[in-house]
Tab-separated table of C-alpha atoms in Angstrom:
chain	number	residue	atom	x	y	z
J	1	UNK	CA	-209.845	-2.698	-283.833
J	2	UNK	CA	-209.425	-2.820	-280.047
J	3	UNK	CA	-206.328	-5.010	-280.314
J	4	UNK	CA	-204.867	-2.626	-282.904
J	5	UNK	CA	-205.414	0.320	-280.503
J	6	UNK	CA	-203.880	-1.627	-277.633
J	7	UNK	CA	-200.894	-2.502	-279.787
J	8	UNK	CA	-200.531	1.164	-280.793
J	9	UNK	CA	-200.742	2.271	-277.135
J	10	UNK	CA	-198.172	-0.365	-276.144
J	11	UNK	CA	-195.830	0.691	-278.991
J	12	UNK	CA	-196.135	4.357	-277.974
J	13	UNK	CA	-195.463	3.482	-274.321
J	14	UNK	CA	-192.420	1.408	-275.331
J	15	UNK	CA	-191.103	4.317	-277.410
J	16	UNK	CA	-191.596	6.647	-274.430
J	17	UNK	CA	-189.771	4.186	-272.150
J	18	UNK	CA	-186.919	3.911	-274.634
J	19	UNK	CA	-186.564	7.668	-274.915
J	20	UNK	CA	-186.767	8.091	-271.091
J	21	UNK	CA	-184.059	5.449	-270.660
J	22	UNK	CA	-181.879	7.069	-273.333
J	23	UNK	CA	-182.254	10.489	-271.672
J	24	UNK	CA	-181.461	9.008	-268.254
J	25	UNK	CA	-178.345	7.206	-269.503
J	26	UNK	CA	-177.110	10.370	-271.234
J	27	UNK	CA	-177.801	12.397	-268.072
J	28	UNK	CA	-175.825	9.909	-265.935
J	29	UNK	CA	-172.904	9.930	-268.404
J	30	UNK	CA	-172.871	13.765	-268.471
J	31	UNK	CA	-173.063	13.868	-264.679
J	32	UNK	CA	-170.026	11.587	-264.328
J	33	UNK	CA	-168.092	13.587	-266.954
J	34	UNK	CA	-168.720	16.724	-264.898
J	35	UNK	CA	-167.712	15.068	-261.601
J	36	UNK	CA	-164.369	13.914	-263.033
J	37	UNK	CA	-163.611	17.002	-265.147
J	38	UNK	CA	-160.439	18.994	-264.301
J	39	UNK	CA	-162.643	21.531	-262.485
J	40	UNK	CA	-165.171	19.015	-261.057
J	41	UNK	CA	-165.624	18.132	-257.398
J	42	UNK	CA	-162.879	15.472	-257.448
J	43	UNK	CA	-160.348	18.226	-258.186
J	44	UNK	CA	-161.257	20.223	-255.059
J	45	UNK	CA	-158.123	19.861	-252.962
J	46	UNK	CA	-158.571	22.394	-250.179
J	47	UNK	CA	-160.826	24.942	-248.484
J	48	UNK	CA	-159.108	27.648	-246.440
J	49	UNK	CA	-161.117	30.075	-244.299
J	50	UNK	CA	-159.610	33.546	-244.556
J	51	UNK	CA	-158.956	35.977	-241.729
J	52	UNK	CA	-159.318	39.747	-241.952
J	53	UNK	CA	-156.264	41.344	-243.556
J	54	UNK	CA	-153.459	39.554	-245.396
J	55	UNK	CA	-153.593	35.792	-246.118
J	56	UNK	CA	-150.405	34.399	-247.675
J	57	UNK	CA	-150.858	32.026	-250.647
J	58	UNK	CA	-148.077	29.563	-251.542
J	59	UNK	CA	-146.653	26.068	-251.170
J	60	UNK	CA	-144.872	27.050	-247.936
J	61	UNK	CA	-146.534	24.882	-245.223
J	62	UNK	CA	-146.769	28.035	-243.058
J	63	UNK	CA	-148.901	29.847	-245.683
J	64	UNK	CA	-152.557	30.630	-244.908
J	65	UNK	CA	-153.636	29.091	-248.219
J	66	UNK	CA	-151.317	26.118	-248.812
J	67	UNK	CA	-150.744	25.175	-252.457
J	68	UNK	CA	-149.485	21.740	-253.595
J	69	UNK	CA	-145.734	21.060	-253.711
J	70	UNK	CA	-144.297	22.408	-256.936
J	71	UNK	CA	-146.307	25.650	-256.771
J	72	UNK	CA	-144.356	28.833	-255.869
J	73	UNK	CA	-143.360	28.996	-252.189
J	74	UNK	CA	-145.078	32.372	-252.088
J	75	UNK	CA	-147.456	33.123	-254.970
J	76	UNK	CA	-149.157	36.188	-253.543
J	77	UNK	CA	-151.665	37.274	-250.923
J	78	UNK	CA	-155.436	37.262	-250.579
J	79	UNK	CA	-156.540	40.400	-248.744
J	80	UNK	CA	-159.868	40.200	-246.921
J	81	UNK	CA	-161.387	43.556	-246.001
J	82	UNK	CA	-164.950	43.780	-244.654
J	83	UNK	CA	-166.089	40.732	-246.629
J	84	UNK	CA	-164.419	41.730	-249.922
J	85	UNK	CA	-161.403	39.781	-251.209
J	86	UNK	CA	-158.622	40.898	-253.539
J	87	UNK	CA	-155.640	38.957	-254.861
J	88	UNK	CA	-152.175	40.514	-255.056
J	89	UNK	CA	-149.668	38.241	-256.855
J	90	UNK	CA	-145.953	38.622	-256.058
J	91	UNK	CA	-145.485	39.799	-259.653
J	92	UNK	CA	-147.541	42.900	-258.797
J	93	UNK	CA	-151.035	44.225	-259.411
J	94	UNK	CA	-154.303	43.698	-257.575
J	95	UNK	CA	-157.585	42.083	-258.570
J	96	UNK	CA	-160.866	42.165	-256.654
J	97	UNK	CA	-162.474	38.694	-256.727
J	98	UNK	CA	-166.181	38.000	-257.084
J	99	UNK	CA	-167.242	35.157	-254.732
J	100	UNK	CA	-169.467	32.162	-255.552
J	101	UNK	CA	-172.463	33.740	-253.869
J	102	UNK	CA	-174.116	35.322	-255.829
J	103	UNK	CA	-171.542	34.137	-258.406
J	104	UNK	CA	-170.341	33.107	-260.842
J	105	UNK	CA	-167.022	33.350	-258.995
J	106	UNK	CA	-163.814	34.743	-260.439
J	107	UNK	CA	-160.993	32.211	-260.847
J	108	UNK	CA	-157.320	32.799	-260.096
J	109	UNK	CA	-154.940	30.404	-261.865
J	110	UNK	CA	-151.532	29.660	-260.332
J	111	UNK	CA	-149.747	27.182	-262.576
J	112	UNK	CA	-151.991	24.104	-262.786
J	113	UNK	CA	-154.063	24.931	-259.708
J	114	UNK	CA	-156.842	27.476	-259.357
J	115	UNK	CA	-158.686	29.281	-256.574
J	116	UNK	CA	-162.179	30.682	-256.164
J	117	UNK	CA	-163.694	32.564	-253.246
J	118	UNK	CA	-166.669	31.108	-251.354
J	119	UNK	CA	-169.043	32.985	-249.044
J	120	UNK	CA	-170.768	30.949	-246.321
J	121	UNK	CA	-172.759	33.027	-243.865
J	122	UNK	CA	-170.210	35.314	-242.211
J	123	UNK	CA	-167.237	33.178	-243.323
J	124	UNK	CA	-165.152	33.746	-246.443
J	125	UNK	CA	-162.920	31.002	-247.830
J	126	UNK	CA	-160.578	30.185	-250.707
J	127	UNK	CA	-161.412	26.938	-252.494
J	128	UNK	CA	-158.473	25.245	-254.185
J	129	UNK	CA	-158.798	23.055	-257.274
J	130	UNK	CA	-155.994	20.814	-258.474
J	131	UNK	CA	-156.486	18.688	-261.634
J	132	UNK	CA	-153.785	16.315	-260.267
J	133	UNK	CA	-155.590	15.759	-256.936
J	134	UNK	CA	-155.455	12.153	-255.713
J	135	UNK	CA	-159.259	11.914	-255.578
J	136	UNK	CA	-159.438	12.712	-259.294
J	137	UNK	CA	-156.517	10.468	-260.295
J	138	UNK	CA	-157.982	7.533	-258.354
J	139	UNK	CA	-161.622	7.998	-259.394
J	140	UNK	CA	-163.375	4.625	-259.745
J	141	UNK	CA	-166.619	5.810	-261.380
J	142	UNK	CA	-170.089	6.618	-260.081
J	143	UNK	CA	-172.281	3.732	-258.900
J	144	UNK	CA	-176.013	3.619	-259.676
J	145	UNK	CA	-179.111	1.568	-258.974
J	146	UNK	CA	-180.457	0.065	-262.219
J	147	UNK	CA	-182.952	2.363	-263.984
J	148	UNK	CA	-186.518	1.600	-262.904
J	149	UNK	CA	-189.621	3.491	-264.026
J	150	UNK	CA	-191.424	2.831	-260.753
J	151	UNK	CA	-189.253	5.576	-259.214
J	152	UNK	CA	-190.636	8.182	-261.624
J	153	UNK	CA	-193.261	9.851	-259.518
J	154	UNK	CA	-195.896	12.398	-260.469
J	155	UNK	CA	-196.279	14.564	-257.382
J	156	UNK	CA	-199.069	16.996	-256.600
J	157	UNK	CA	-197.694	20.505	-256.199
J	158	UNK	CA	-199.004	23.030	-253.688
J	159	UNK	CA	-197.540	26.513	-254.033
J	160	UNK	CA	-197.298	28.931	-251.123
J	161	UNK	CA	-198.877	32.328	-251.807
J	162	UNK	CA	-195.476	33.790	-250.905
J	163	UNK	CA	-192.242	31.752	-250.545
J	164	UNK	CA	-191.772	30.363	-247.043
J	165	UNK	CA	-188.372	30.279	-245.388
J	166	UNK	CA	-187.000	26.889	-244.403
J	167	UNK	CA	-183.843	26.504	-242.332
J	168	UNK	CA	-181.130	24.656	-244.239
J	169	UNK	CA	-178.041	23.607	-242.283
J	170	UNK	CA	-174.834	22.722	-244.120
J	171	UNK	CA	-172.286	20.052	-243.297
J	172	UNK	CA	-170.065	22.553	-241.432
J	173	UNK	CA	-172.924	23.484	-239.109
J	174	UNK	CA	-174.069	26.829	-240.546
J	175	UNK	CA	-177.822	27.361	-240.853
J	176	UNK	CA	-179.336	29.757	-243.380
J	177	UNK	CA	-182.994	30.476	-244.180
J	178	UNK	CA	-183.787	29.550	-247.815
J	179	UNK	CA	-186.889	30.318	-249.883
J	180	UNK	CA	-189.222	27.365	-250.462
J	181	UNK	CA	-191.913	28.005	-253.116
J	182	UNK	CA	-194.274	25.179	-252.052
J	183	UNK	CA	-194.313	21.424	-251.476
J	184	UNK	CA	-194.710	18.179	-253.452
J	185	UNK	CA	-196.952	15.320	-252.259
J	186	UNK	CA	-196.871	11.792	-253.659
J	187	UNK	CA	-197.483	8.151	-252.740
J	188	UNK	CA	-194.749	5.516	-252.559
J	189	UNK	CA	-195.316	1.954	-251.392
J	190	UNK	CA	-198.858	2.897	-250.380
J	191	UNK	CA	-197.624	5.699	-248.100
J	192	UNK	CA	-198.190	9.408	-248.555
J	193	UNK	CA	-194.992	11.463	-248.619
J	194	UNK	CA	-194.139	15.124	-248.823
J	195	UNK	CA	-190.946	16.924	-249.822
J	196	UNK	CA	-190.194	20.633	-249.383
J	197	UNK	CA	-187.797	21.995	-252.024
J	198	UNK	CA	-185.805	25.186	-252.311
J	199	UNK	CA	-185.022	26.717	-255.706
J	200	UNK	CA	-181.721	26.775	-257.562
J	201	UNK	CA	-181.011	28.001	-261.107
J	202	UNK	CA	-184.702	28.111	-261.999
J	203	UNK	CA	-185.359	24.526	-260.864
J	204	UNK	CA	-186.805	22.864	-257.789
J	205	UNK	CA	-184.014	21.503	-255.609
J	206	UNK	CA	-184.925	18.695	-253.190
J	207	UNK	CA	-182.560	17.655	-250.394
J	208	UNK	CA	-183.710	14.321	-249.008
J	209	UNK	CA	-182.737	11.331	-246.895
J	210	UNK	CA	-184.368	7.904	-247.046
J	211	UNK	CA	-183.960	4.427	-245.569
J	212	UNK	CA	-180.980	3.671	-247.860
J	213	UNK	CA	-179.003	6.665	-246.472
J	214	UNK	CA	-175.840	5.460	-244.747
J	215	UNK	CA	-176.311	1.955	-246.187
J	216	UNK	CA	-176.410	1.704	-249.983
J	217	UNK	CA	-176.405	5.495	-250.435
J	218	UNK	CA	-174.452	8.438	-249.045
J	219	UNK	CA	-175.151	8.918	-245.340
J	220	UNK	CA	-175.886	12.643	-245.316
J	221	UNK	CA	-178.607	12.322	-247.959
J	222	UNK	CA	-178.930	13.037	-251.669
J	223	UNK	CA	-179.986	15.778	-254.082
J	224	UNK	CA	-182.792	15.689	-256.642
J	225	UNK	CA	-183.529	18.446	-259.152
J	226	UNK	CA	-186.896	18.759	-260.894
J	227	UNK	CA	-188.401	21.075	-263.482
J	228	UNK	CA	-190.774	23.749	-262.187
J	229	UNK	CA	-194.374	22.526	-261.719
J	230	UNK	CA	-196.736	22.340	-264.697
J	231	UNK	CA	-200.469	22.286	-264.107
J	232	UNK	CA	-200.035	21.559	-260.399
J	233	UNK	CA	-197.792	18.535	-261.051
J	234	UNK	CA	-194.047	17.968	-260.504
J	235	UNK	CA	-192.217	14.979	-261.926
J	236	UNK	CA	-189.758	13.534	-259.423
J	237	UNK	CA	-187.493	11.014	-261.123
J	238	UNK	CA	-185.543	9.416	-258.294
J	239	UNK	CA	-183.444	7.604	-260.930
J	240	UNK	CA	-181.687	10.991	-261.130
J	241	UNK	CA	-181.075	11.302	-257.390
J	242	UNK	CA	-177.422	12.327	-257.052
J	243	UNK	CA	-174.749	12.496	-254.409
J	244	UNK	CA	-173.879	15.840	-252.863
J	245	UNK	CA	-170.336	17.066	-253.602
J	246	UNK	CA	-169.367	16.040	-250.032
J	247	UNK	CA	-169.522	12.408	-251.195
J	248	UNK	CA	-166.484	13.166	-253.401
J	249	UNK	CA	-164.465	15.742	-251.436
J	250	UNK	CA	-164.083	16.745	-247.770
J	251	UNK	CA	-163.718	20.379	-248.938
J	252	UNK	CA	-167.340	21.047	-249.934
J	253	UNK	CA	-169.953	22.752	-247.740
J	254	UNK	CA	-173.051	20.745	-248.738
J	255	UNK	CA	-176.524	21.635	-247.530
J	256	UNK	CA	-178.210	18.867	-245.540
J	257	UNK	CA	-181.811	17.660	-245.906
J	258	UNK	CA	-184.177	19.376	-243.459
J	259	UNK	CA	-185.814	16.992	-240.964
J	260	UNK	CA	-189.166	17.057	-242.801
J	261	UNK	CA	-187.451	15.634	-245.908
J	262	UNK	CA	-186.349	12.398	-244.218
J	263	UNK	CA	-188.486	9.786	-245.971
J	264	UNK	CA	-189.622	6.616	-244.166
J	265	UNK	CA	-189.042	4.420	-247.262
J	266	UNK	CA	-185.995	2.964	-249.012
J	267	UNK	CA	-185.575	4.742	-252.357
J	268	UNK	CA	-183.523	2.177	-254.268
J	269	UNK	CA	-182.938	4.483	-257.214
J	270	UNK	CA	-180.356	6.961	-258.391
J	271	UNK	CA	-176.758	7.236	-257.229
J	272	UNK	CA	-175.248	4.884	-254.682
J	273	UNK	CA	-172.462	5.585	-252.199
J	274	UNK	CA	-169.185	6.462	-253.906
J	275	UNK	CA	-166.215	4.068	-253.595
J	276	UNK	CA	-164.220	4.844	-250.487
J	277	UNK	CA	-166.903	6.625	-248.459
């Protein structure tokens, strides 16, 4: 009887492992599809900070927002007035553009390329996407550590009675206070760790660095998303640790891990450094 129960438990565990592995492989495939899509991070070909008033858009090298060769020499203007941006194409008309924060942003298409407006602190920029960008054409695929269940961690969740603000600095040096709902505590390699997340799209969003950062993994750190806590527990699956967009394009404004999220262990799981970086 006992051996039958053990066999049943083993079979159930194997089925769980198989389904976890299947989910992980699908997630990694979907992630890569998104990265290399015509509107993914590899297509981001420019970020132009706008000045108050008229900003000329076109392929003329003297333009404020320079489009790739082949685009009209002058396509129109982006007008920035007190933080609000409108687009006035040379063909006439005017359209007020919603930025990415709070988003979703409006998109302006000019031939094959497109533009969206980004708000970062007191700066307003135009982000250019080009499906023919070299980074996208020359993409060599995402690199991953092999899946390993030991990096699936059940962490104890402690919620703050009211969200605390933590200072998050981005790669261009701007610091903004972000709401953190609590913290996750767990043990790795016999050592107690803690990570403070912020929230994004109804999920916990962890920005972390570890002892692989700058060696096998991207130097500035990695991202990990997790479902909201259930019964005081958060599952952190480091097999799903991913690169920030800055690993793929110099035109992203990635948030950086706060100092308290620098872990003293090597997390050999999730996404490795991308190709040329």
